Amino acid sequence: MDAPYAKLEELEPGIARVLAHNPSAFTYYGTQSYLIGTDQVAVIDPGPDLPEHVDALVAAIAGRPVAAIMCTHTHRDHSPAARPLAQRTGASIIGCAPLALETVGPRADASFDGDYAPDRVMDDGELMEIDGETVAAVATPGHTSNHLCFSYRGALFSGDHVMGWSTTVVVPPDGDMAAYMASLDKLRRRDDRIYYPAHGPAVTNPQQYVRHLVGHRMQREKQILTLVRERQRPIPDIVASAYPALDPRLTVAAGGSVYAHLLDLERRGLVQRQEDQWKAA
Ligand SMILES: [Zn+2]
C-alpha cells in the first residue's frame, strides 16, 4: 500500500506522526505513532514492535530527551514497541494501566499485549508536563477497559476510542458498549479543536463527528432490537441482517459488536437470551 511508512510527518508545530507498517482490515494503513513537543518530546502509541518502526521513531526523536512513552491502550498494534523504545531512549512508559487479564474469566484474547508493563499509570484527569506544556489523561473505557485519550494544546489523541476511518470495534468481555457510549458522551462535552486518532485521518470537526458516532450506535441498537422483536435469533443471523455488505474479514468483529449491544440491552432489561438465541424481553 502506498502510504508514508517510517517517515516523520509534521502535522502542526510540536505535533508529528510516524506511520507503522502494519496495515490490516482493523488498522487501516497502520498505527500512527505521534511525537509531541519540540525540545523535549513524548511518544504517544509507539505501536507494534516492528524493528523498522522503532528505528523510524528513534530517528524522528533525533536525540532529543523523551519525557514519556505513552500508550492509549494495550492492543498489540499500540503498545508492544514501548519496551524496546524505552530501552533505546531511557524514557519511562507512562499512561494506560495494564489489563487485569483474569478478572471475570479471561478478559483478553491474542489481540492484547500481555507484556505491557508501565512505569507509571495515569488516572483520569491526571496531568503531566511535556516540553513546558500540559498533557492530560482522559479515561475513555469502552473499546478496551483501560483506554485513555491524551489532550495536549487543544488536540486530543483519541487512540482507538474515536478513529478517523471507521467506527470502533467494541468486543466483550473487555469491550463494553455502555462504557463506550458514556466515553463518547464525555468527549461530546469537551471542546477539543482536533482529534489525532491512531488509525485514519485527523478529525477536524470533533463535536459533529462524535454526535455522528453516537447516532450511528443508537441506530445500530434500534436495528438489533427490531430484529430480535421479529423473532428470536442467534448472533450470526443478526450480523447477516444488520451488516449486509460486510467485509468477510470483519464478521467476527461485527459479531463482537452485536454481542456488546445485546449485553447492554440485556442489562437494561430489553432483551433476554436462551442459550445462543436472543429475543425481546
Ligand atoms: Zn485497539
XYZ file of C-alpha atoms and ligand atoms in Angstrom:
282
model
C 0.000 0.000 0.000
C 1.164 3.486 -0.800
C 1.422 5.326 2.489
C 4.132 7.369 4.256
C 5.614 4.484 6.266
C 8.583 5.243 8.520
C 8.524 8.951 7.585
C 8.240 11.796 10.061
C 5.252 13.958 9.089
C 4.963 17.363 10.753
C 1.228 17.987 11.423
C 1.436 21.276 13.299
C 4.159 22.884 15.415
C 5.041 20.408 18.161
C 2.930 17.533 16.773
C 4.318 14.981 14.313
C 3.400 11.485 13.179
C 5.159 8.285 12.098
C 3.062 5.561 10.435
C 3.885 1.920 11.274
C 3.842 -0.694 8.540
C 1.018 -2.848 9.934
C -1.896 -2.312 7.529
C -4.949 -4.571 8.018
C -8.731 -4.659 7.967
C -8.581 -3.347 11.554
C -5.706 -0.833 11.370
C -6.333 0.909 8.008
C -2.873 1.897 6.674
C -1.359 1.065 10.058
C -0.841 2.504 13.527
C 0.029 6.190 13.718
C 2.549 6.966 16.441
C 2.664 10.626 17.460
C 5.531 12.761 18.722
C 4.573 15.792 20.800
C 6.884 18.566 21.955
C 9.858 20.252 20.309
C 12.940 20.483 22.550
C 11.696 17.597 24.646
C 9.261 15.039 23.238
C 6.817 12.326 24.244
C 5.720 9.452 22.041
C 2.016 8.560 22.003
C 1.160 4.989 20.931
C 4.617 3.669 19.989
C 2.850 0.930 18.019
C 3.746 -2.635 17.094
C 7.224 -3.958 17.862
C 8.471 -3.843 14.272
C 12.227 -3.098 14.113
C 11.872 -0.653 11.204
C 9.140 1.243 13.061
C 11.174 1.503 16.271
C 14.146 2.671 14.145
C 11.925 5.281 12.482
C 10.767 6.546 15.894
C 14.342 6.751 17.173
C 15.297 8.692 14.020
C 12.304 11.021 14.490
C 13.260 11.656 18.119
C 16.703 12.646 16.798
C 18.467 12.546 20.144
C 16.016 14.837 21.942
C 15.123 13.929 25.531
C 11.999 11.741 25.723
C 9.797 12.665 28.690
C 7.458 9.699 28.304
C 6.289 6.878 26.104
C 2.515 6.929 26.402
C 0.050 4.216 25.372
C -3.689 4.754 24.902
C -4.383 1.045 25.441
C -2.735 -2.333 25.193
C -3.822 -3.832 21.900
C -0.889 -5.358 20.047
C -0.876 -2.662 17.390
C -0.380 0.063 20.056
C 1.875 -0.809 22.983
C 4.483 -3.516 22.168
C 7.073 -1.011 20.853
C 7.013 0.788 24.221
C 9.602 -1.507 25.809
C 12.222 -1.506 23.010
C 11.783 2.256 22.596
C 12.211 2.749 26.349
C 15.389 0.691 26.207
C 16.791 2.772 23.364
C 15.819 6.202 24.727
C 15.894 5.699 28.503
C 12.333 7.064 28.712
C 9.646 5.882 31.124
C 6.441 4.224 29.996
C 3.592 6.332 31.364
C -0.086 6.038 30.507
C -2.792 3.396 30.450
C -2.971 0.605 33.002
C -2.089 -2.976 32.115
C -5.230 -5.094 31.824
C -6.254 -7.157 34.798
C -6.458 -10.087 32.428
C -8.005 -12.649 34.722
C -10.787 -10.693 36.403
C -14.149 -12.115 35.299
C -12.597 -15.012 33.410
C -10.081 -14.390 30.669
C -10.705 -10.812 29.543
C -8.208 -10.713 26.747
C -7.518 -12.615 23.564
C -4.484 -12.680 21.277
C -5.034 -9.060 20.281
C -3.842 -7.893 23.726
C -0.264 -7.135 24.701
C 0.156 -9.139 27.901
C 3.793 -7.984 28.257
C 2.889 -4.307 28.695
C 4.410 -3.055 31.959
C 4.133 0.705 32.552
C 6.444 2.583 34.916
C 3.533 4.796 35.898
C -0.218 4.608 35.271
C -2.132 7.842 34.674
C -5.593 8.199 36.200
C -8.427 10.116 34.612
C -7.628 13.828 34.647
C -4.034 13.337 35.716
C -1.607 15.848 34.230
C 1.991 15.721 33.200
C 4.283 18.261 31.631
C 5.939 17.746 28.251
C 8.218 20.471 26.896
C 6.536 23.106 29.087
C 3.004 22.156 28.007
C 0.419 20.077 29.858
C -0.751 16.643 28.780
C -3.941 15.384 30.464
C -5.168 11.793 30.576
C -8.829 11.399 29.628
C -10.168 7.977 30.631
C -12.314 6.619 27.807
C -13.161 2.953 28.528
C -15.278 1.039 26.019
C -13.059 -0.125 23.140
C -10.982 -1.585 25.971
C -11.446 -1.140 29.714
C -8.042 0.567 30.068
C -8.339 3.072 27.204
C -7.038 6.620 27.710
C -7.072 9.590 25.357
C -4.454 12.312 25.838
C -5.197 16.005 25.496
C -2.442 18.438 24.548
C -2.813 22.067 23.467
C -6.412 21.663 22.319
C -5.701 18.451 20.393
C -6.962 15.088 21.611
C -5.000 11.930 20.816
C -8.002 9.655 20.594
C -6.319 6.240 20.157
C -8.920 3.695 19.069
C -11.766 5.321 21.007
C -12.509 7.591 18.052
C -10.866 6.686 14.752
C -10.741 8.732 11.595
C -11.647 5.996 9.099
C -14.089 3.569 10.705
C -16.238 3.031 13.756
C -14.546 1.452 16.737
C -14.718 -2.267 17.477
C -16.238 -2.962 20.902
C -15.872 -6.636 21.781
C -16.782 -8.153 25.185
C -15.676 -9.164 27.703
C -13.123 -6.329 27.849
C -15.007 -4.086 25.436
C -18.194 -2.600 26.897
C -20.868 -0.793 24.882
C -22.358 1.187 27.766
C -18.886 2.365 28.798
C -18.075 3.242 25.171
C -21.249 5.335 24.839
C -20.507 7.098 28.140
C -16.964 7.819 26.891
C -18.354 9.298 23.663
C -20.632 11.480 25.754
C -17.620 12.562 27.792
C -15.872 13.730 24.597
C -19.017 15.452 23.376
C -18.886 17.660 26.457
C -15.273 18.720 25.758
C -14.171 21.389 23.308
C -11.134 19.818 21.639
C -10.311 21.517 18.333
C -8.977 18.378 16.598
C -8.576 14.626 17.183
C -5.488 12.724 16.147
C -6.570 9.048 16.108
C -4.255 6.042 15.992
C -5.802 4.994 12.682
C -7.075 7.180 9.864
C -7.038 10.904 9.173
C -7.324 13.630 11.798
C -10.853 14.600 12.812
C -11.226 18.348 12.338
C -14.883 18.608 13.434
C -14.797 16.632 16.709
C -18.182 17.652 18.114
C -20.059 16.884 14.930
C -18.117 13.654 14.413
C -18.839 12.352 17.923
C -22.532 13.208 17.538
C -22.491 11.210 14.313
C -20.854 8.222 16.085
C -23.441 8.311 18.886
C -26.230 8.443 16.291
C -24.690 5.523 14.409
C -24.636 3.340 17.547
C -28.175 4.274 18.501
C -29.285 3.367 15.001
C -27.499 0.012 15.269
C -29.075 -0.667 18.655
C -32.534 0.102 17.291
C -31.915 -2.213 14.348
C -30.839 -5.077 16.649
C -33.899 -4.569 18.853
C -36.177 -4.633 15.805
C -34.577 -7.884 14.608
C -34.962 -9.705 17.943
C -38.528 -8.400 18.318
C -39.427 -10.014 14.972
C -38.295 -13.395 16.262
C -35.562 -14.876 18.413
C -32.221 -15.037 16.634
C -28.603 -16.130 17.182
C -25.850 -13.516 16.741
C -24.678 -14.647 13.245
C -28.248 -14.188 11.996
C -28.333 -10.641 13.445
C -24.928 -9.855 11.864
C -26.093 -11.084 8.443
C -29.202 -8.878 8.613
C -27.619 -5.801 10.197
C -24.394 -5.734 8.136
C -25.441 -6.823 4.617
C -22.295 -5.636 2.784
C -19.757 -6.665 5.420
C -16.111 -7.377 4.518
C -15.842 -11.107 5.487
C -12.631 -10.341 7.442
C -14.781 -8.260 9.814
C -17.503 -10.844 10.516
C -16.047 -11.839 13.897
C -15.602 -8.192 14.960
C -19.166 -7.356 13.870
C -20.403 -10.344 15.898
C -18.483 -8.953 18.879
C -20.079 -5.533 18.484
C -23.570 -7.063 18.188
C -22.844 -9.101 21.324
C -21.730 -5.896 23.101
C -25.020 -4.232 22.143
C -27.022 -7.289 23.291
C -25.264 -7.396 26.673
C -26.016 -3.704 27.145
C -29.681 -4.238 26.155
C -29.871 -7.245 28.485
C -28.577 -5.156 31.399
C -31.278 -2.609 30.596
C -33.932 -5.356 30.627
C -34.812 -5.029 26.922
C -33.618 -8.406 25.640
C -33.031 -11.851 27.075
C -31.175 -14.895 25.882
C -31.842 -18.583 25.802
C -28.651 -20.480 25.007
C -27.474 -18.913 21.740
C -30.842 -17.299 20.913
C -31.654 -13.666 21.724
C -35.189 -12.318 21.961
C -37.059 -9.265 23.172
C -37.740 -9.224 26.923
Zn -7.385 -1.146 19.880
